Amino acid sequence: MTADASAATPDSGTREKRTTGILPSQTIREMIRGGQIASDMPVIDGQIQPSSIDLRLGAEAYRVRASFLPGRSATVAERLETLAMHRIDLRDGAVLEKGCVYIVRLQESVSLPPKVSGTANPKSSTGRLDIFTRLITDHGTEFETVREGYNGPLYAEISPRTFSVLARTGSRLNQLRFRRGTPVASDAAMRRLQDSVVLVHGQEADIKEGVAVSVDLTGEPKTGLIGYKAKQHTGLIDIDKPNGYDVLDFWEPLFRQPNRPGELILDPDEFYILASKEYLSVPLDHAAEMRAYDTKVGEFRVHYAGFFDPGFGMSEAGGEATRGVLEVRSHDVPFVITDGQVVCRLVYEPLTEIPDKVYGAGGIGSNYQGQGLKLGKHFRSQPIANPRS
């Protein structure tokens, strides 16, 4: 979850710098100035987030027969020669249809120094539209990973799952986080953070391979609203058009069921927006990632967009402890989830230093600071009434 413009952090630089960790916004700017991050067009400051950089779509997309990884012996361009079905010009905008897979070369490329690697994730608004997107590199053997010392182009695999979308050159669907060395993300360190700055508010923190995040199915006190289920047959969504769409044209509100309180049956291959029971925060000198899928919690995937920035839910950044929004898709069979069930885990990693911009501070356009149950920024806020009331 990221912000969209720059702002100074009042206590930037007052804590000790680390030799390993996630690289903050000021270091990302240094990488741009030094040519380690390059782009077809000048990088704008709005792309630079507290602990990541937004990546922009290039001029053309390729519809491909299937998702792929190039493997150690091939580049993405070489694999496209055999897998591409047709080329799509994105310069004036183009429709990316749901159920199809596209490959787009991004405007940004990197030339990473030794011991610096990268991890990518969809932006929050991308995940809340159920757009499945992953980063690919030349000679890559893993999605969402830029290996240490990589020098070359970056590509996005894009597959809208629920809504067909209108995208164009310059649209930002994913973000890249850089890491120097191998910082430790241990449970012991997270317990110390819980004791000192509080990561989970209002209840005991369950920390084991990360901070446990559970689902809230009690709903809003007045309406009983517990979430939203995406409609299958809808209009087109322009991914660069915030506040452009009515909620009820695209979503079915879900309410607490009087006869089955605290339960929700997830239908196979349907997409849901739910909220966490926990109120969460991320210290200014840490970043967090919500891990997308764990077979131990059930046959569903939680949270496509996994980055939580420094300052999320922190009073120092002008916010307060904030619920996490969960993007949930069931697989294969119907699955019953219950109120308070652990659905994913949030892993905290240290930054090398406090960023010079933090999530939610100084009016920098943080869309989800202080959120409750909240759809993506593309949908207009409106009261949702319970038809049973």
Short mmCIF file of C-alpha atoms in Angstrom, two decimals, residues 3-212:
data_model
loop_
_atom_site.label_atom_id
_atom_site.label_comp_id
_atom_site.label_asym_id
_atom_site.label_seq_id
_atom_site.Cartn_x
_atom_site.Cartn_y
_atom_site.Cartn_z
CA ALA A 3 1.49 6.85 -1.43
CA ASP A 4 1.69 9.09 -4.48
CA ALA A 5 3.83 12.22 -3.84
CA SER A 6 6.73 13.47 -1.72
CA ALA A 7 6.81 14.86 1.80
CA ALA A 8 9.45 15.33 4.46
CA THR A 9 9.46 13.10 7.51
CA PRO A 10 9.94 15.12 10.71
CA ASP A 11 12.42 12.71 12.31
CA SER A 12 14.17 11.47 9.14
CA GLY A 13 17.72 10.46 9.88
CA THR A 14 17.35 10.45 13.66
CA ARG A 15 17.67 6.68 13.95
CA GLU A 16 20.78 4.66 13.28
CA LYS A 17 21.39 3.58 9.69
CA ARG A 18 21.65 -0.11 8.88
CA THR A 19 24.00 -1.77 6.41
CA THR A 20 21.32 -4.21 5.22
CA GLY A 21 17.62 -3.77 4.68
CA ILE A 22 14.91 -2.41 2.40
CA LEU A 23 16.06 0.73 0.59
CA PRO A 24 14.09 3.92 1.35
CA SER A 25 12.85 6.66 -0.97
CA GLN A 26 15.98 8.82 -0.78
CA THR A 27 18.19 5.87 -1.78
CA ILE A 28 15.88 5.11 -4.70
CA ARG A 29 16.41 8.69 -5.90
CA GLU A 30 20.17 8.17 -5.64
CA MET A 31 19.83 5.02 -7.76
CA ILE A 32 17.97 7.02 -10.41
CA ARG A 33 20.61 9.75 -10.44
CA GLY A 34 23.36 7.12 -10.66
CA GLY A 35 21.77 5.24 -13.55
CA GLN A 36 21.00 2.09 -11.57
CA ILE A 37 17.34 2.75 -12.33
CA ALA A 38 16.77 3.97 -15.90
CA SER A 39 13.62 4.77 -17.83
CA ASP A 40 12.40 5.52 -21.35
CA MET A 41 10.82 8.69 -19.91
CA PRO A 42 12.05 10.72 -16.92
CA VAL A 43 11.00 9.21 -13.60
CA ILE A 44 8.54 11.52 -11.82
CA ASP A 45 8.63 11.99 -8.08
CA GLY A 46 5.13 10.58 -7.74
CA GLN A 47 6.49 7.16 -8.70
CA ILE A 48 8.84 7.11 -5.71
CA GLN A 49 7.10 5.65 -2.70
CA PRO A 50 8.44 5.38 0.88
CA SER A 51 10.04 1.98 0.22
CA SER A 52 9.42 1.21 -3.47
CA ILE A 53 9.07 2.66 -6.95
CA ASP A 54 5.99 2.45 -9.16
CA LEU A 55 6.68 0.91 -12.56
CA ARG A 56 5.03 2.24 -15.73
CA LEU A 57 3.70 0.33 -18.72
CA GLY A 58 5.57 0.81 -21.98
CA ALA A 59 4.22 1.38 -25.48
CA GLU A 60 2.96 -2.09 -26.39
CA ALA A 61 1.50 -5.25 -24.94
CA TYR A 62 1.66 -8.80 -26.27
CA ARG A 63 -1.25 -11.17 -25.87
CA VAL A 64 0.32 -14.55 -25.12
CA ARG A 65 -0.99 -18.09 -25.12
CA ALA A 66 0.11 -18.81 -21.58
CA SER A 67 2.01 -17.44 -18.62
CA PHE A 68 5.71 -18.28 -18.64
CA LEU A 69 9.10 -17.77 -17.09
CA PRO A 70 11.99 -17.40 -19.56
CA GLY A 71 14.39 -19.61 -17.59
CA ARG A 72 18.16 -19.22 -17.30
CA SER A 73 18.82 -19.68 -21.01
CA ALA A 74 16.38 -17.17 -22.56
CA THR A 75 15.27 -13.55 -22.53
CA VAL A 76 11.63 -12.50 -22.34
CA ALA A 77 11.83 -11.16 -25.91
CA GLU A 78 13.07 -14.54 -27.14
CA ARG A 79 10.18 -16.36 -25.46
CA LEU A 80 7.70 -13.86 -26.93
CA GLU A 81 8.80 -14.89 -30.43
CA THR A 82 7.12 -18.26 -29.92
CA LEU A 83 4.36 -17.43 -27.41
CA ALA A 84 2.99 -14.06 -28.57
CA MET A 85 -0.34 -14.16 -30.42
CA HIS A 86 -0.56 -10.48 -31.37
CA ARG A 87 0.77 -7.04 -30.44
CA ILE A 88 -1.38 -4.27 -28.92
CA ASP A 89 -0.52 -0.56 -29.08
CA LEU A 90 -0.96 1.02 -25.63
CA ARG A 91 -0.06 4.60 -26.53
CA ASP A 92 -3.68 5.73 -26.90
CA GLY A 93 -5.08 3.17 -24.47
CA ALA A 94 -6.24 -0.38 -25.08
CA VAL A 95 -8.57 -2.90 -23.49
CA LEU A 96 -6.99 -5.79 -21.60
CA GLU A 97 -9.70 -8.43 -21.48
CA LYS A 98 -10.41 -10.55 -18.43
CA GLY A 99 -9.21 -14.11 -18.69
CA CYS A 100 -6.39 -13.22 -21.08
CA VAL A 101 -2.65 -13.01 -20.39
CA TYR A 102 -0.51 -10.08 -21.59
CA ILE A 103 3.19 -9.25 -21.41
CA VAL A 104 4.26 -5.58 -21.35
CA ARG A 105 7.79 -4.27 -21.31
CA LEU A 106 7.97 -1.60 -18.61
CA GLN A 107 9.45 1.84 -19.11
CA GLU A 108 11.88 1.26 -16.25
CA SER A 109 14.96 -0.95 -16.37
CA VAL A 110 17.64 -1.59 -13.77
CA SER A 111 21.37 -2.14 -13.43
CA LEU A 112 21.69 -3.32 -9.85
CA PRO A 113 24.96 -3.30 -7.94
CA PRO A 114 26.22 -6.42 -6.15
CA LYS A 115 24.23 -7.39 -3.03
CA VAL A 116 21.16 -5.40 -4.14
CA SER A 117 18.10 -7.36 -5.27
CA GLY A 118 14.45 -6.53 -5.90
CA THR A 119 10.99 -7.83 -5.04
CA ALA A 120 7.83 -6.71 -6.83
CA ASN A 121 4.14 -6.70 -6.00
CA PRO A 122 0.94 -5.31 -7.49
CA LYS A 123 -0.10 -1.87 -6.28
CA SER A 124 -2.98 -1.86 -3.81
CA SER A 125 -5.49 -0.51 -6.33
CA THR A 126 -4.38 -3.16 -8.83
CA GLY A 127 -5.03 -5.97 -6.38
CA ARG A 128 -8.44 -4.58 -5.43
CA LEU A 129 -9.45 -4.78 -9.09
CA ASP A 130 -8.42 -8.45 -9.17
CA ILE A 131 -5.75 -7.78 -11.79
CA PHE A 132 -3.19 -10.55 -11.49
CA THR A 133 0.16 -9.00 -12.37
CA ARG A 134 3.71 -10.27 -11.84
CA LEU A 135 7.17 -8.98 -12.67
CA ILE A 136 9.42 -10.96 -15.05
CA THR A 137 13.10 -10.46 -15.89
CA ASP A 138 15.36 -11.84 -18.59
CA HIS A 139 16.77 -15.27 -17.64
CA GLY A 140 14.41 -15.24 -14.66
CA THR A 141 13.43 -18.41 -12.84
CA GLU A 142 11.03 -16.78 -10.35
CA PHE A 143 8.21 -14.28 -10.68
CA GLU A 144 8.37 -11.00 -8.73
CA THR A 145 12.13 -11.35 -8.18
CA VAL A 146 15.01 -9.26 -9.53
CA ARG A 147 18.20 -11.09 -8.70
CA GLU A 148 21.30 -9.44 -7.24
CA GLY A 149 23.29 -7.49 -9.81
CA TYR A 150 20.64 -7.86 -12.55
CA ASN A 151 21.18 -5.58 -15.54
CA GLY A 152 18.34 -5.45 -18.04
CA PRO A 153 14.70 -4.72 -18.85
CA LEU A 154 11.67 -5.39 -16.68
CA TYR A 155 8.37 -6.85 -17.88
CA ALA A 156 4.91 -7.18 -16.38
CA GLU A 157 2.68 -10.18 -16.89
CA ILE A 158 -0.91 -8.91 -16.65
CA SER A 159 -4.06 -11.02 -16.42
CA PRO A 160 -7.32 -9.30 -15.42
CA ARG A 161 -9.36 -11.91 -13.56
CA THR A 162 -12.75 -10.25 -12.92
CA PHE A 163 -13.02 -6.94 -14.77
CA SER A 164 -11.75 -6.05 -18.24
CA VAL A 165 -9.67 -2.90 -17.92
CA LEU A 166 -8.51 0.01 -20.03
CA ALA A 167 -4.75 0.61 -19.69
CA ARG A 168 -2.24 2.81 -21.49
CA THR A 169 1.42 3.72 -21.73
CA GLY A 170 2.41 5.12 -18.34
CA SER A 171 -0.24 3.26 -16.31
CA ARG A 172 1.16 1.95 -13.03
CA LEU A 173 0.11 -1.53 -12.02
CA ASN A 174 3.03 -2.82 -9.97
CA GLN A 175 5.83 -1.60 -7.75
CA LEU A 176 9.40 -2.69 -7.04
CA ARG A 177 11.10 -2.78 -3.66
CA PHE A 178 14.91 -2.99 -3.37
CA ARG A 179 16.82 -4.87 -0.69
CA ARG A 180 20.50 -4.60 0.22
CA GLY A 181 21.93 -7.82 1.58
CA THR A 182 19.75 -10.32 3.41
CA PRO A 183 18.10 -8.53 6.34
CA VAL A 184 16.63 -10.81 8.97
CA ALA A 185 12.84 -10.90 9.26
CA SER A 186 12.73 -13.01 12.42
CA ASP A 187 9.81 -13.66 14.73
CA ALA A 188 11.96 -12.51 17.65
CA ALA A 189 12.52 -9.13 15.97
CA MET A 190 8.79 -8.78 15.27
CA ARG A 191 7.97 -9.59 18.91
CA ARG A 192 10.36 -6.86 20.01
CA LEU A 193 8.60 -4.44 17.65
CA GLN A 194 5.24 -5.47 19.08
CA ASP A 195 6.51 -4.75 22.59
CA SER A 196 8.12 -1.42 21.69
CA VAL A 197 5.98 0.27 19.02
CA VAL A 198 2.95 -2.09 18.73
CA LEU A 199 2.25 -3.74 15.38
CA VAL A 200 -1.16 -5.20 16.27
CA HIS A 201 -3.54 -3.08 18.32
CA GLY A 202 -6.47 -4.06 20.48
CA GLN A 203 -5.67 -7.75 20.86
CA GLU A 204 -2.80 -10.13 21.45
CA ALA A 205 -0.42 -10.51 18.53
CA ASP A 206 0.02 -14.02 17.12
CA ILE A 207 3.58 -14.05 15.74
CA LYS A 208 4.82 -17.18 14.02
CA GLU A 209 6.51 -16.89 10.63
CA GLY A 210 5.10 -13.36 10.62
CA VAL A 211 2.24 -11.52 12.28
CA ALA A 212 -1.05 -13.38 11.92
#
